[in-house]
Amino acid sequence: MFGNVPGYEGTVAGGGGGFLPPPMPAEPVAPPQPGPVPDDWNIPSLAEDVAQEAFKSFASAQCCYSKAPATDGVITNMEPFNTYRYRIETFTESRSTEWAHKPYEGEPADFYMQTAPRPWEIQATPPNLFKDHTEEIRVPFTSSIKIKSIRTCVNLKNFEAVDVVCLQKECWVCNGSGTRLEERCNHCNGTGRERCDKCDGQASLECETCKGKRQLLTFIQIKVEWVNHVDDHVVQQNSGLNVDDLRSVSGKQLYKDSQYLLYPLMGFPNPAISEASQRLIQEHQAKYPQSSRVLQQRQTVELIPITKVNYKWKGDTHVYYVYGNENQVSADNYPATCCCVIL
């Protein structure tokens, strides 16, 4: 059904050709350059009234929490545990090929009119950098027309006789007798047969592949996938807050660098960030160019505010955390909860 196109050997229908390795750059790539280093690495401490308002909002949003601890509790101590989050993003483009088809609707068949462009010669531009996106492109000069045979109705006893009326099915009410309880069967009007509900007596069904056109346009299709690969490293902060809670919040952006290939961040006040930058950049630059083309890399450093708040309520000491620019709250041992039953 499918032809042989130079440069697309191994391409099969329905995918399976695998990702195509990108060609080597035509010109030497310039080495990465170090990015600028910011002067201000600090963020202001969280105010007590802000912490209390965040706690009240948290309690109000929980269906089974009493607001009393958040409203009547007295803050006794606030301790900052601000931490850094390093993030690297590698934006790549990968391509795979497959033979595809569609119902023929009069399009020109250009197979072998010219040499088909190679997979990485076809122009494709991502809508946005660092955003996942997929696009399917028909390869020029690979289209041809194929004839599709008619699909015979499954109720026909003679599958070659596509020009006769489909044999009707036996009436399920009277079992083909035409009568029921010594009276004419109302379901089949006494015929003992009922009209085929699959083909409506037409002896054939519309082909799901060619949609009744009896012709297919076959062609090679390129699937272009732009993927943003992201890795984070959060410096241990020893506050007691679960690191996974920080995934949903943002912080103050201290550093941002975007290049074709990144240079490790050196001289950062916290050496763990510099170590993470060097390690993750090496991992990304070794891993992703094997099966895809790197279009851009970006690295950022955020300072995420974390405040551990101690408060007293009814004579006991309790703890909650306020974190992120969004002032999210975590209070695993909230002292006034109840069991709710939803009817």
Short mmCIF file of C-alpha atoms in Angstrom, two decimals:
data_model
loop_
_atom_site.label_atom_id
_atom_site.label_comp_id
_atom_site.label_asym_id
_atom_site.label_seq_id
_atom_site.Cartn_x
_atom_site.Cartn_y
_atom_site.Cartn_z
CA MET A 1 0.00 0.00 0.00
CA PHE A 2 2.88 2.38 0.73
CA GLY A 3 5.78 3.31 -1.51
CA ASN A 4 9.47 3.59 -0.80
CA VAL A 5 10.77 7.15 -0.34
CA PRO A 6 14.52 7.90 -0.10
CA GLY A 7 15.39 9.26 3.32
CA TYR A 8 12.35 7.66 4.92
CA GLU A 9 13.39 4.01 4.95
CA GLY A 10 11.90 2.22 7.94
CA THR A 11 8.83 4.45 8.08
CA VAL A 12 5.74 2.36 8.83
CA ALA A 13 2.01 3.01 9.09
CA GLY A 14 0.71 4.12 12.47
CA GLY A 15 4.10 5.27 13.73
CA GLY A 16 6.91 3.07 14.94
CA GLY A 17 9.68 4.65 12.86
CA GLY A 18 11.21 6.08 16.03
CA PHE A 19 12.62 9.52 16.67
CA LEU A 20 15.05 10.73 14.06
CA PRO A 21 18.40 12.01 15.34
CA PRO A 22 18.95 15.67 14.40
CA PRO A 23 21.72 16.61 11.99
CA MET A 24 24.94 18.14 13.24
CA PRO A 25 24.96 21.97 13.29
CA ALA A 26 26.19 23.41 10.01
CA GLU A 27 28.42 25.89 11.87
CA PRO A 28 30.35 25.46 15.11
CA VAL A 29 28.26 26.41 18.12
CA ALA A 30 29.62 29.27 20.23
CA PRO A 31 30.52 28.22 23.78
CA PRO A 32 28.05 29.24 26.49
CA GLN A 33 28.68 32.49 28.30
CA PRO A 34 28.28 33.17 32.05
CA GLY A 35 25.16 35.13 32.94
CA PRO A 36 24.91 38.26 35.11
CA VAL A 37 24.93 37.91 38.90
CA PRO A 38 22.35 39.96 40.88
CA ASP A 39 23.29 42.20 43.80
CA ASP A 40 20.28 41.64 46.07
CA TRP A 41 19.90 38.11 47.45
CA ASN A 42 17.46 38.94 50.26
CA ILE A 43 13.72 39.27 50.83
CA PRO A 44 11.98 41.10 53.68
CA SER A 45 10.71 39.16 56.69
CA LEU A 46 7.03 38.21 56.86
CA ALA A 47 4.96 40.63 58.94
CA GLU A 48 2.97 39.18 61.85
CA ASP A 49 -0.37 40.53 60.62
CA VAL A 50 0.24 39.01 57.17
CA ALA A 51 0.98 35.62 58.73
CA GLN A 52 -2.20 35.80 60.80
CA GLU A 53 -4.38 36.76 57.82
CA ALA A 54 -2.93 33.88 55.80
CA PHE A 55 -3.77 31.51 58.67
CA LYS A 56 -7.35 32.79 58.84
CA SER A 57 -7.82 32.32 55.10
CA PHE A 58 -6.43 28.79 55.38
CA ALA A 59 -8.86 27.86 58.18
CA SER A 60 -11.83 29.37 56.34
CA ALA A 61 -11.10 27.28 53.25
CA GLN A 62 -11.25 23.98 55.18
CA CYS A 63 -14.74 22.54 55.56
CA CYS A 64 -14.01 20.71 58.83
CA TYR A 65 -11.81 23.29 60.59
CA SER A 66 -12.95 25.61 63.33
CA LYS A 67 -11.77 29.19 62.81
CA ALA A 68 -11.09 29.66 66.53
CA PRO A 69 -7.35 28.76 66.52
CA ALA A 70 -6.68 31.12 63.60
CA THR A 71 -8.80 33.91 65.08
CA ASP A 72 -7.99 33.62 68.78
CA GLY A 73 -4.50 32.11 68.68
CA VAL A 74 -1.63 34.34 69.81
CA ILE A 75 1.63 34.31 67.83
CA THR A 76 4.62 33.79 70.14
CA ASN A 77 7.47 33.42 67.67
CA MET A 78 8.19 33.68 63.92
CA GLU A 79 11.32 32.17 62.41
CA PRO A 80 12.37 32.50 58.75
CA PHE A 81 13.70 29.45 56.88
CA ASN A 82 13.94 30.99 53.41
CA THR A 83 15.40 28.59 50.87
CA TYR A 84 16.65 28.60 47.28
CA ARG A 85 15.20 26.73 44.33
CA TYR A 86 17.31 26.19 41.23
CA ARG A 87 15.48 25.28 38.03
CA ILE A 88 16.82 24.27 34.62
CA GLU A 89 14.70 24.02 31.48
CA THR A 90 15.85 22.48 28.20
CA PHE A 91 13.52 23.14 25.28
CA THR A 92 13.92 20.51 22.56
CA GLU A 93 12.47 19.56 19.19
CA SER A 94 12.15 15.94 18.11
CA ARG A 95 10.79 14.44 14.88
CA SER A 96 9.32 11.08 13.95
CA THR A 97 7.72 9.81 10.74
CA GLU A 98 4.83 7.53 9.81
CA TRP A 99 2.79 6.58 6.78
CA ALA A 100 -0.66 8.13 7.09
CA HIS A 101 -3.81 8.24 4.99
CA LYS A 102 -7.09 10.09 4.62
CA PRO A 103 -10.16 9.82 2.35
CA TYR A 104 -9.22 11.11 -1.10
CA GLU A 105 -10.97 14.41 -1.81
CA GLY A 106 -9.34 15.51 -5.05
CA GLU A 107 -5.96 16.59 -3.70
CA PRO A 108 -3.03 16.35 -6.15
CA ALA A 109 -0.91 13.22 -5.84
CA ASP A 110 2.68 14.46 -6.00
CA PHE A 111 4.57 11.22 -5.33
CA TYR A 112 7.99 11.33 -7.09
CA MET A 113 7.22 14.63 -8.88
CA GLN A 114 10.27 15.93 -7.03
CA THR A 115 12.61 14.53 -4.43
CA ALA A 116 10.96 14.65 -1.03
CA PRO A 117 12.73 16.88 1.50
CA ARG A 118 14.54 15.08 4.29
CA PRO A 119 12.83 15.00 7.71
CA TRP A 120 14.93 17.79 9.24
CA GLU A 121 14.74 19.94 6.08
CA ILE A 122 11.03 20.62 6.59
CA GLN A 123 10.37 24.01 8.18
CA ALA A 124 8.57 23.99 11.54
CA THR A 125 8.53 26.75 14.14
CA PRO A 126 7.28 26.36 17.73
CA PRO A 127 4.51 28.82 18.73
CA ASN A 128 6.29 29.65 22.01
CA LEU A 129 9.59 28.80 23.63
CA PHE A 130 9.51 26.58 26.73
CA LYS A 131 5.92 25.46 25.97
CA ASP A 132 5.02 21.87 25.00
CA HIS A 133 3.45 21.64 21.57
CA THR A 134 2.90 19.01 18.85
CA GLU A 135 2.42 19.54 15.12
CA GLU A 136 1.83 17.07 12.28
CA ILE A 137 3.07 18.02 8.82
CA ARG A 138 2.48 16.23 5.52
CA VAL A 139 5.78 15.66 3.71
CA PRO A 140 5.72 17.14 0.18
CA PHE A 141 6.10 14.78 -2.81
CA THR A 142 5.06 11.62 -0.91
CA SER A 143 1.31 11.58 -1.68
CA SER A 144 -0.28 8.88 -3.82
CA ILE A 145 -3.81 7.53 -4.41
CA LYS A 146 -4.79 4.01 -3.38
CA ILE A 147 -8.01 2.13 -4.18
CA LYS A 148 -9.95 0.78 -1.21
CA SER A 149 -12.35 -2.16 -1.70
CA ILE A 150 -15.97 -1.86 -0.49
CA ARG A 151 -16.83 -3.29 2.88
CA THR A 152 -19.60 -5.91 2.73
CA CYS A 153 -22.32 -5.98 5.37
CA VAL A 154 -21.55 -8.56 8.03
CA ASN A 155 -25.10 -9.97 7.81
CA LEU A 156 -24.66 -11.17 4.22
CA LYS A 157 -24.26 -14.93 3.87
CA ASN A 158 -22.55 -14.56 0.48
CA PHE A 159 -19.80 -12.01 1.05
CA GLU A 160 -19.07 -11.69 -2.66
CA ALA A 161 -22.63 -10.62 -3.55
CA VAL A 162 -22.29 -6.95 -2.74
CA ASP A 163 -24.81 -5.95 -5.44
CA VAL A 164 -27.79 -7.75 -3.88
CA VAL A 165 -30.00 -6.63 -1.05
CA CYS A 166 -28.69 -7.66 2.33
CA LEU A 167 -30.41 -10.77 3.66
CA GLN A 168 -32.83 -9.67 6.33
CA LYS A 169 -32.52 -10.99 9.82
CA GLU A 170 -34.97 -13.36 11.44
CA CYS A 171 -37.54 -11.56 13.57
CA TRP A 172 -36.55 -11.96 17.20
CA VAL A 173 -40.16 -11.59 18.42
CA CYS A 174 -41.78 -14.43 16.43
CA ASN A 175 -38.57 -16.36 15.68
CA GLY A 176 -39.27 -16.08 11.93
CA SER A 177 -42.76 -17.60 11.97
CA GLY A 178 -44.61 -14.37 11.22
CA THR A 179 -47.14 -15.11 13.94
CA ARG A 180 -47.20 -14.73 17.68
CA LEU A 181 -49.93 -16.20 19.88
CA GLU A 182 -51.80 -17.23 16.70
CA GLU A 183 -51.90 -13.64 15.49
CA ARG A 184 -49.80 -11.72 13.02
CA CYS A 185 -46.57 -10.52 14.52
CA ASN A 186 -46.75 -6.75 14.92
CA HIS A 187 -42.99 -6.36 15.02
CA CYS A 188 -42.31 -7.71 11.51
CA ASN A 189 -45.82 -7.28 10.09
CA GLY A 190 -46.08 -11.02 9.60
CA THR A 191 -43.04 -11.36 7.33
CA GLY A 192 -40.93 -13.24 9.84
CA ARG A 193 -37.94 -11.02 8.88
CA GLU A 194 -36.78 -7.62 9.96
CA ARG A 195 -34.71 -5.07 8.12
CA CYS A 196 -30.97 -5.19 8.76
CA ASP A 197 -30.16 -2.44 11.24
CA LYS A 198 -26.47 -2.41 10.29
CA CYS A 199 -26.71 -1.55 6.59
CA ASP A 200 -30.41 -0.58 6.37
CA GLY A 201 -30.81 -3.12 3.57
CA GLN A 202 -28.08 -1.57 1.40
CA ALA A 203 -25.83 -4.67 1.45
CA SER A 204 -22.74 -2.64 2.32
CA LEU A 205 -21.41 -0.37 5.04
CA GLU A 206 -19.52 2.87 4.71
CA CYS A 207 -15.84 2.12 5.14
CA GLU A 208 -14.48 3.78 8.28
CA THR A 209 -11.13 4.31 6.56
CA CYS A 210 -12.12 5.87 3.22
CA LYS A 211 -15.56 7.18 4.35
CA GLY A 212 -17.19 5.66 1.27
CA LYS A 213 -14.83 7.39 -1.21
CA ARG A 214 -13.19 4.07 -2.20
CA GLN A 215 -9.95 5.97 -2.61
CA LEU A 216 -7.28 6.91 -0.09
CA LEU A 217 -4.61 9.58 -0.23
CA THR A 218 -1.51 8.08 1.40
CA PHE A 219 1.46 10.19 2.44
CA ILE A 220 4.34 10.40 4.88
CA GLN A 221 3.62 12.50 7.93
CA ILE A 222 6.19 14.18 10.16
CA LYS A 223 5.30 14.49 13.83
CA VAL A 224 7.16 17.39 15.40
CA GLU A 225 7.20 17.52 19.20
CA TRP A 226 8.47 20.46 21.20
CA VAL A 227 9.02 19.51 24.82
CA ASN A 228 10.21 21.55 27.77
CA HIS A 229 12.26 19.33 30.08
CA VAL A 230 12.36 20.73 33.64
CA ASP A 231 14.40 19.77 36.68
CA ASP A 232 14.46 21.46 40.09
CA HIS A 233 16.77 21.43 43.06
CA VAL A 234 15.58 22.85 46.40
CA VAL A 235 18.17 23.52 49.07
CA GLN A 236 17.39 21.71 52.32
CA GLN A 237 15.90 24.19 54.81
CA ASN A 238 15.40 22.08 58.01
CA SER A 239 12.21 23.89 58.95
CA GLY A 240 10.02 20.81 59.11
CA LEU A 241 8.02 21.81 56.01
CA ASN A 242 7.67 19.13 53.35
CA VAL A 243 9.73 20.06 50.28
CA ASP A 244 6.92 18.83 48.00
CA ASP A 245 4.70 21.65 49.31
CA LEU A 246 7.01 24.14 47.60
CA ARG A 247 6.18 22.83 44.10
CA SER A 248 2.92 24.79 44.03
CA VAL A 249 4.37 28.19 44.96
CA SER A 250 6.72 30.78 43.50
CA GLY A 251 9.46 32.85 45.06
CA LYS A 252 11.47 35.98 44.41
CA GLN A 253 13.44 35.49 41.20
CA LEU A 254 17.07 36.29 41.94
CA TYR A 255 18.66 35.06 38.74
CA LYS A 256 17.60 34.21 35.19
CA ASP A 257 19.72 33.21 32.23
CA SER A 258 18.53 31.97 28.83
CA GLN A 259 20.91 30.79 26.09
CA TYR A 260 21.22 28.15 23.42
CA LEU A 261 23.52 26.26 25.81
CA LEU A 262 23.91 27.29 29.42
CA TYR A 263 27.02 27.96 31.44
CA PRO A 264 26.98 26.72 35.06
CA LEU A 265 26.13 29.33 37.67
CA MET A 266 29.30 30.06 39.61
CA GLY A 267 29.93 32.10 42.76
CA PHE A 268 26.42 31.81 44.18
CA PRO A 269 26.28 32.64 47.93
CA ASN A 270 24.92 29.15 48.65
CA PRO A 271 27.35 26.58 47.20
CA ALA A 272 24.60 23.95 46.90
CA ILE A 273 23.03 26.03 44.09
CA SER A 274 26.30 26.22 42.16
CA GLU A 275 26.77 22.47 42.53
CA ALA A 276 23.20 21.77 41.36
CA SER A 277 23.65 24.08 38.37
CA GLN A 278 26.79 22.35 37.22
CA ARG A 279 25.36 18.85 37.73
CA LEU A 280 21.98 19.43 36.06
CA ILE A 281 23.43 21.34 33.09
CA GLN A 282 25.85 18.47 32.42
CA GLU A 283 23.00 15.94 32.67
CA HIS A 284 20.72 17.87 30.29
CA GLN A 285 23.43 18.57 27.72
CA ALA A 286 24.47 14.92 27.70
CA LYS A 287 20.95 13.43 27.59
CA TYR A 288 18.68 15.39 25.27
CA PRO A 289 20.83 16.04 22.14
CA GLN A 290 20.95 12.27 21.55
CA SER A 291 17.41 12.08 20.13
CA SER A 292 16.33 15.71 19.77
CA ARG A 293 17.57 19.15 18.83
CA VAL A 294 18.15 21.59 21.69
CA LEU A 295 16.61 24.96 20.82
CA GLN A 296 17.12 26.86 24.07
CA GLN A 297 18.04 26.40 27.70
CA ARG A 298 17.03 28.50 30.70
CA GLN A 299 18.09 28.50 34.34
CA THR A 300 16.56 30.43 37.21
CA VAL A 301 17.14 30.80 40.94
CA GLU A 302 14.27 31.72 43.26
CA LEU A 303 14.39 32.63 46.92
CA ILE A 304 11.29 31.03 48.41
CA PRO A 305 10.06 32.61 51.64
CA ILE A 306 9.28 30.15 54.44
CA THR A 307 8.22 31.28 57.90
CA LYS A 308 7.66 28.93 60.82
CA VAL A 309 5.01 30.42 63.10
CA ASN A 310 4.57 29.31 66.72
CA TYR A 311 1.31 30.27 68.41
CA LYS A 312 -0.65 29.55 71.58
CA TRP A 313 -4.29 28.54 71.72
CA LYS A 314 -6.06 27.37 74.87
CA GLY A 315 -2.73 27.16 76.69
CA ASP A 316 -1.04 24.83 74.18
CA THR A 317 1.68 25.67 71.65
CA HIS A 318 1.11 24.87 67.99
CA VAL A 319 2.93 25.44 64.70
CA TYR A 320 2.04 26.39 61.13
CA TYR A 321 4.08 27.46 58.10
CA VAL A 322 3.58 30.33 55.67
CA TYR A 323 5.49 29.90 52.42
CA GLY A 324 5.84 31.22 48.87
CA ASN A 325 4.87 34.54 47.35
CA GLU A 326 1.28 33.30 47.54
CA ASN A 327 1.46 32.99 51.37
CA GLN A 328 0.30 29.39 51.31
CA VAL A 329 -0.21 27.78 54.73
CA SER A 330 0.63 24.29 55.97
CA ALA A 331 -0.78 23.20 59.34
CA ASP A 332 -0.69 19.42 59.60
CA ASN A 333 -1.66 19.34 63.29
CA TYR A 334 -4.42 21.92 63.30
CA PRO A 335 -5.91 21.75 66.83
CA ALA A 336 -9.62 22.16 66.06
CA THR A 337 -10.93 19.77 63.41
CA CYS A 338 -14.11 17.73 63.26
CA CYS A 339 -15.44 14.80 61.27
CA CYS A 340 -17.76 15.91 58.48
CA VAL A 341 -20.34 13.61 56.92
CA ILE A 342 -21.53 14.55 53.42
CA LEU A 343 -25.02 13.22 52.73
#
